[in-house]
mmCIF file of C-alpha atoms and ligand atoms in Angstrom:
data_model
loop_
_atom_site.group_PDB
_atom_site.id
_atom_site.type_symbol
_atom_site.label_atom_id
_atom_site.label_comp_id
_atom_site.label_asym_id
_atom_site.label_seq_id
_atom_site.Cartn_x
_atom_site.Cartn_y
_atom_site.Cartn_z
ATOM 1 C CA UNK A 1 169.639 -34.903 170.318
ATOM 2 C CA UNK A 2 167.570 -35.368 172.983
ATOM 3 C CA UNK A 3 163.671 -36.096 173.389
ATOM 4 C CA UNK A 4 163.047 -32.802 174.680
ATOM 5 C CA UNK A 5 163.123 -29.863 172.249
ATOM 6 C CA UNK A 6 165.666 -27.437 172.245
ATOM 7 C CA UNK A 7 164.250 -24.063 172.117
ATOM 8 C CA UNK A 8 164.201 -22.064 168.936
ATOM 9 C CA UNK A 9 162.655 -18.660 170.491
ATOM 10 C CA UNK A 10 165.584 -16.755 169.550
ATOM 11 C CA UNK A 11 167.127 -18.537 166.974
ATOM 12 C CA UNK A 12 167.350 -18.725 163.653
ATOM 13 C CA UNK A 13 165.857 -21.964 162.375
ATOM 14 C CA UNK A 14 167.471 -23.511 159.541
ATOM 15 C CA UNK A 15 165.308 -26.215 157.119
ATOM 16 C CA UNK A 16 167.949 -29.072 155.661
ATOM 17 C CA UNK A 17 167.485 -32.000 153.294
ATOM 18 C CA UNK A 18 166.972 -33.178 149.662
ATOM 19 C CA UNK A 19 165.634 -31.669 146.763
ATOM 20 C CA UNK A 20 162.251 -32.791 147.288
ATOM 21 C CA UNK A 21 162.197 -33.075 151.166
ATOM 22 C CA UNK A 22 160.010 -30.198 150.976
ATOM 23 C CA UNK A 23 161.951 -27.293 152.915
ATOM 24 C CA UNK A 24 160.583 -24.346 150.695
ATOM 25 C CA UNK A 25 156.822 -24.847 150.992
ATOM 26 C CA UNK A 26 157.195 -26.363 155.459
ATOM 27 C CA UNK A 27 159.301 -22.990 155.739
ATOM 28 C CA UNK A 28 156.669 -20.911 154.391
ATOM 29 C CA UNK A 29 154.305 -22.222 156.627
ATOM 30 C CA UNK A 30 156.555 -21.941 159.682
ATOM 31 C CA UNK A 31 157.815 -18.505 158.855
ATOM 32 C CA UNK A 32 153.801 -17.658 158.617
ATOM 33 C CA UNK A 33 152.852 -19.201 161.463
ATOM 34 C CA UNK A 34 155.923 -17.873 163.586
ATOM 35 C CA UNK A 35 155.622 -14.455 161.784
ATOM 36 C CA UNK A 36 159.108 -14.602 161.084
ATOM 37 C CA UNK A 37 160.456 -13.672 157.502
ATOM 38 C CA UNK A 38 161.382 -16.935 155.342
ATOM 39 C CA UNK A 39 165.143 -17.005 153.231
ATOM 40 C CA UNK A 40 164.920 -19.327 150.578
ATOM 41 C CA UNK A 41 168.052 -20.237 149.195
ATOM 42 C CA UNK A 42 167.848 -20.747 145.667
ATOM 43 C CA UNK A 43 164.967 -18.011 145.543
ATOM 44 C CA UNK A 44 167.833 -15.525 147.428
ATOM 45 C CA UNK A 45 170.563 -16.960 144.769
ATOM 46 C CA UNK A 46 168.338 -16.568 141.929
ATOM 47 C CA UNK A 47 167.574 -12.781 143.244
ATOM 48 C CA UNK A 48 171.109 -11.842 143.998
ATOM 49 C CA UNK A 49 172.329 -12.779 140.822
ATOM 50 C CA UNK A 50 169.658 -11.686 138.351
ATOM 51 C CA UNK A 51 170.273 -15.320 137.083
ATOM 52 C CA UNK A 52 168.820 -18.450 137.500
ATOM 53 C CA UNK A 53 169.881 -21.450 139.299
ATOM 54 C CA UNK A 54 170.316 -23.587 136.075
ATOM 55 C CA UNK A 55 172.045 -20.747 134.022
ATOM 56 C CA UNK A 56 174.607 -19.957 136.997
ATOM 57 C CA UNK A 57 174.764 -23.496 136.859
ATOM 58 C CA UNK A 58 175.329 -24.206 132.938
ATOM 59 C CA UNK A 59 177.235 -20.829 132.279
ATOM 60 C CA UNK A 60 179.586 -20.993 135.765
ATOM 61 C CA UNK A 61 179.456 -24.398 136.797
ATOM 62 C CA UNK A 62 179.266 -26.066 140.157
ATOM 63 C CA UNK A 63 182.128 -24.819 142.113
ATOM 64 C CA UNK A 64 180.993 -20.999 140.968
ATOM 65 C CA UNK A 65 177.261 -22.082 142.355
ATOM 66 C CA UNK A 66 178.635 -23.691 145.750
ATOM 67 C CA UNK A 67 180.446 -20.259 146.337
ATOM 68 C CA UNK A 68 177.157 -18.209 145.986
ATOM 69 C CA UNK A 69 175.482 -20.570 148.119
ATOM 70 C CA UNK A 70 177.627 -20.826 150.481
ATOM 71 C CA UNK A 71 177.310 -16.415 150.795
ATOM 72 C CA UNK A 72 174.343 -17.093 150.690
ATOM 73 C CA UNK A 73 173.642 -18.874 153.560
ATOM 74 C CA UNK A 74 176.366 -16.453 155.729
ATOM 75 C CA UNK A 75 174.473 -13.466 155.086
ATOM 76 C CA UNK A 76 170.920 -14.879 155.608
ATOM 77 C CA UNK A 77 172.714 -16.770 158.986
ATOM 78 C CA UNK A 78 173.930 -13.105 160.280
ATOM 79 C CA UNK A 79 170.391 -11.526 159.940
ATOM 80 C CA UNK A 80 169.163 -10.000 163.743
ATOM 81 C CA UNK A 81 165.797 -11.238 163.293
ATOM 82 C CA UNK A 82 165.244 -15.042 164.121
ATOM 83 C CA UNK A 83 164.476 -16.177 160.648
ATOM 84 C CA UNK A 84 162.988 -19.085 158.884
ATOM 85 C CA UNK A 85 166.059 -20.548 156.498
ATOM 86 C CA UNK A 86 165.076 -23.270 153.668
ATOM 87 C CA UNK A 87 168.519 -24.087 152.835
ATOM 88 C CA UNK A 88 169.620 -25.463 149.337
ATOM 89 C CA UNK A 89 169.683 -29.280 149.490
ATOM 90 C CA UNK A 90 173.830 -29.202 148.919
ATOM 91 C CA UNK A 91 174.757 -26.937 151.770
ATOM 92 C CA UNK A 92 175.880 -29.443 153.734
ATOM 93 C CA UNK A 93 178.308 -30.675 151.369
ATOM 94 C CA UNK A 94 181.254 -27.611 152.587
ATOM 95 C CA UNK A 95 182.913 -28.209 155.802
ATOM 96 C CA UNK A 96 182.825 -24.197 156.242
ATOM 97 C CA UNK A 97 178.532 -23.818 155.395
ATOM 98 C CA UNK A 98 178.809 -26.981 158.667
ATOM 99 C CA UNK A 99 180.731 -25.004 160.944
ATOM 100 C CA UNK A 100 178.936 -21.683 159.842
ATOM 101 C CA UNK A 101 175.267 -23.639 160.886
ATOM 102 C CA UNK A 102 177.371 -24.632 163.955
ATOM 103 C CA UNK A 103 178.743 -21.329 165.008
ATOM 104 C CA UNK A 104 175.503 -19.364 164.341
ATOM 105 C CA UNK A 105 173.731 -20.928 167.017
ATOM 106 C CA UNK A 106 170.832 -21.529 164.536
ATOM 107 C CA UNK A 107 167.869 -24.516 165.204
ATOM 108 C CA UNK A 108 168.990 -26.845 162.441
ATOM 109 C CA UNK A 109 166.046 -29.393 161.616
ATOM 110 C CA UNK A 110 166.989 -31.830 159.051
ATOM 111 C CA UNK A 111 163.637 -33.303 156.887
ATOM 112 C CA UNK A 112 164.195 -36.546 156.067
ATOM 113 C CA UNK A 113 162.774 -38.316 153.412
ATOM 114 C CA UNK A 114 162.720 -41.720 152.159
ATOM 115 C CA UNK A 115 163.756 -41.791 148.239
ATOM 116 C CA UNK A 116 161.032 -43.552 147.601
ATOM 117 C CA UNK A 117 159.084 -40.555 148.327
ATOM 118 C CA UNK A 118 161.604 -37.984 147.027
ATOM 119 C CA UNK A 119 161.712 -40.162 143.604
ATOM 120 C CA UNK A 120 157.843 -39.514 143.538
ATOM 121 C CA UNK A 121 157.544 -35.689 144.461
ATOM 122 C CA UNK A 122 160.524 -34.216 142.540
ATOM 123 C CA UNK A 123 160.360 -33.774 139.088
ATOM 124 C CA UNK A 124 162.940 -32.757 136.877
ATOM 125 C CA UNK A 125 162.491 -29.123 138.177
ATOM 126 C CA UNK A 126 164.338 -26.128 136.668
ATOM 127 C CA UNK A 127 166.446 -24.938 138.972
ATOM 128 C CA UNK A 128 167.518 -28.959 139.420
ATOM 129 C CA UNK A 129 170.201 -29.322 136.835
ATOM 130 C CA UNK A 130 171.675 -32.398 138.745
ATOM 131 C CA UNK A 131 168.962 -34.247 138.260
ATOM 132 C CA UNK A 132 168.395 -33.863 134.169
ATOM 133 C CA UNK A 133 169.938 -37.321 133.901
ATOM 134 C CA UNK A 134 169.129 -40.313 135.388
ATOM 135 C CA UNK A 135 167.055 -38.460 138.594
ATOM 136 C CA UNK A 136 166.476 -41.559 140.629
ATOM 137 C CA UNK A 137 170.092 -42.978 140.385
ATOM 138 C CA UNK A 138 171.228 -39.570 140.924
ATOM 139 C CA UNK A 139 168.763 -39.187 143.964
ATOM 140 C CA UNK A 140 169.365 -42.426 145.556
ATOM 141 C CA UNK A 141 173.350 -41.505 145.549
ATOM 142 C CA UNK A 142 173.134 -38.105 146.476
ATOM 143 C CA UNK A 143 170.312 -39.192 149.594
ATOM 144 C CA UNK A 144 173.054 -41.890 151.019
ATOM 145 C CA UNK A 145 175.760 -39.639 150.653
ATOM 146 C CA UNK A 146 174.560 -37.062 152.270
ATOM 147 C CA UNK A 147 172.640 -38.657 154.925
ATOM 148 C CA UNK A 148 175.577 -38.481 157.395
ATOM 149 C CA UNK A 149 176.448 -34.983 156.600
ATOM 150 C CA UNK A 150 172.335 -33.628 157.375
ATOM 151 C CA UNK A 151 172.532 -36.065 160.629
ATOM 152 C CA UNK A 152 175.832 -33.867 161.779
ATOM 153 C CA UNK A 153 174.685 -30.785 161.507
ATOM 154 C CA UNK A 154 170.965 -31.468 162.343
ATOM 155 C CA UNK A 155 169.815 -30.278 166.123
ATOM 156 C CA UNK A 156 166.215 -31.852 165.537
ATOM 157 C CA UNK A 157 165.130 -34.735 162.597
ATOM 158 C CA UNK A 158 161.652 -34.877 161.003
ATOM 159 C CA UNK A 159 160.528 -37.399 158.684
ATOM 160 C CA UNK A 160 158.228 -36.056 156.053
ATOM 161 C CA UNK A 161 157.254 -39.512 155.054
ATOM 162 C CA UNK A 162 153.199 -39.672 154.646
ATOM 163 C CA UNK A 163 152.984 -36.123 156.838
ATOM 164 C CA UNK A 164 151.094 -33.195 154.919
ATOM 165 C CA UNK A 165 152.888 -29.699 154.848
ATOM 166 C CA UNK A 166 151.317 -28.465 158.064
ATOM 167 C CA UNK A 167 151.947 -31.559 160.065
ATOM 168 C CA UNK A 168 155.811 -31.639 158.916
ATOM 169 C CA UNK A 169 155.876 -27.559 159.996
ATOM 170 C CA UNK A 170 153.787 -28.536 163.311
ATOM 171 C CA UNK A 171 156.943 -30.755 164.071
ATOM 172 C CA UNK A 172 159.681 -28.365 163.067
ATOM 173 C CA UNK A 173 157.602 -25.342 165.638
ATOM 174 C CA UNK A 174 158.372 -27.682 167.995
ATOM 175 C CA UNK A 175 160.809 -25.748 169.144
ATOM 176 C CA UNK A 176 159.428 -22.896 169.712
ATOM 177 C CA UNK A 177 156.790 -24.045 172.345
HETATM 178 C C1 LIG B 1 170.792 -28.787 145.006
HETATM 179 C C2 LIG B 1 169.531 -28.477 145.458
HETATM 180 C C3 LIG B 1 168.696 -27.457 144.811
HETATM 181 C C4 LIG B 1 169.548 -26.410 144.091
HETATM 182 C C5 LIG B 1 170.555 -27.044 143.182
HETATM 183 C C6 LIG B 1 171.457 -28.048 143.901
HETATM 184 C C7 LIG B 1 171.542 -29.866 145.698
HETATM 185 O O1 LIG B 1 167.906 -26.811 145.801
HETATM 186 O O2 LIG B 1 170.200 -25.583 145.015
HETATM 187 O O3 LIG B 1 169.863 -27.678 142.143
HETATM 188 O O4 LIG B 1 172.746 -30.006 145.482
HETATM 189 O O5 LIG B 1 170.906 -30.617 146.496
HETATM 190 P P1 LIG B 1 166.669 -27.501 146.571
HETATM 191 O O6 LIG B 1 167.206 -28.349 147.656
HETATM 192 O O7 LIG B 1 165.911 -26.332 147.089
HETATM 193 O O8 LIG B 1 165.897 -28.271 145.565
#
């Protein structure tokens, strides 16, 4: 990564990070302000399946909700138009969804946030099944464990730690000029 932006003109760019980190609500300001249309993972999921995240989850399971994510993401990544992608928080987790962001060429920011912060901001949301028990423990694992895997595949890093919505998305447009 270097100081210098790389430019996103052309390119897809792809939001990454924790539940919490706040990739749905920055990408609907950058896909507004960039006029671009805005994917939404679990919004895409949830629409593709008629189901929601939490019954795919309860009904399927995990692996069954990793798989549809994972489509997920290919088919938004293949779309001609340079898009705005808020990427479900565990897409880094499959070697194949890293090589896919890789391969596509996309802008990958990751927005990092310190736990403290995610702790605060996410409540135990619906479509958050791993977090009905224990959500800080499970929060504080999940944000360590992952932190190397959102640093790999992560062109540009943000922190959305005491920004507003607008000044995290004035950060991630770096890249486009
Ligand atoms: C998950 C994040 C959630 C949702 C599911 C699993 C994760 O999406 O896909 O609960 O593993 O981090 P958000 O990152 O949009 O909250």
């Amino acid at each position: 990564m270097s100081a210098v932006p790389a430019r996103c003109d052309d390119r897809h760019i792809v939001l990454v990070g924790m539940m919490g980190a706040g990739k749905s609500s920055v990408g609907r300001v950058v896909a507004r302000a960039l006029q671009r249309p805005l994917f939404d993972s679990d919004a895409l999921i949830e629409a593709r399946t008629g189901r929601t995240v939490r019954e795919i989850w309860e009904r399927d399971g995990e692996a069954a909700f990793r798989r549809i994510e994972a489509e997920t993401l290919t088919d938004t990544l293949a779309s001609q138009e340079p898009a705005v992608i808020a990427a479900a928080g565990g897409v880094v987790l499959s070697a194949e969804n890293r090589a896919a962001l890789a391969a596509s060429g996309a802008h990958v920011v990751w927005l990092m946030a310190n736990v403290d912060v995610l702790v605060d901001r996410v409540r135990n949301g619906p479509h958050r099944p791993l977090l009905d028990d224990d959500p800080e423990g499970t929060l504080r694992t999940m944000a360590a464990d992952r932190a190397a895997l959102y640093q790999q595949v992560a062109d540009a890093v943000v922190s959305v730690d005491q920004r507003s919505v607008r000044e995290v998305a004035q950060a991630v447009m770096r890249c486009a000029g």
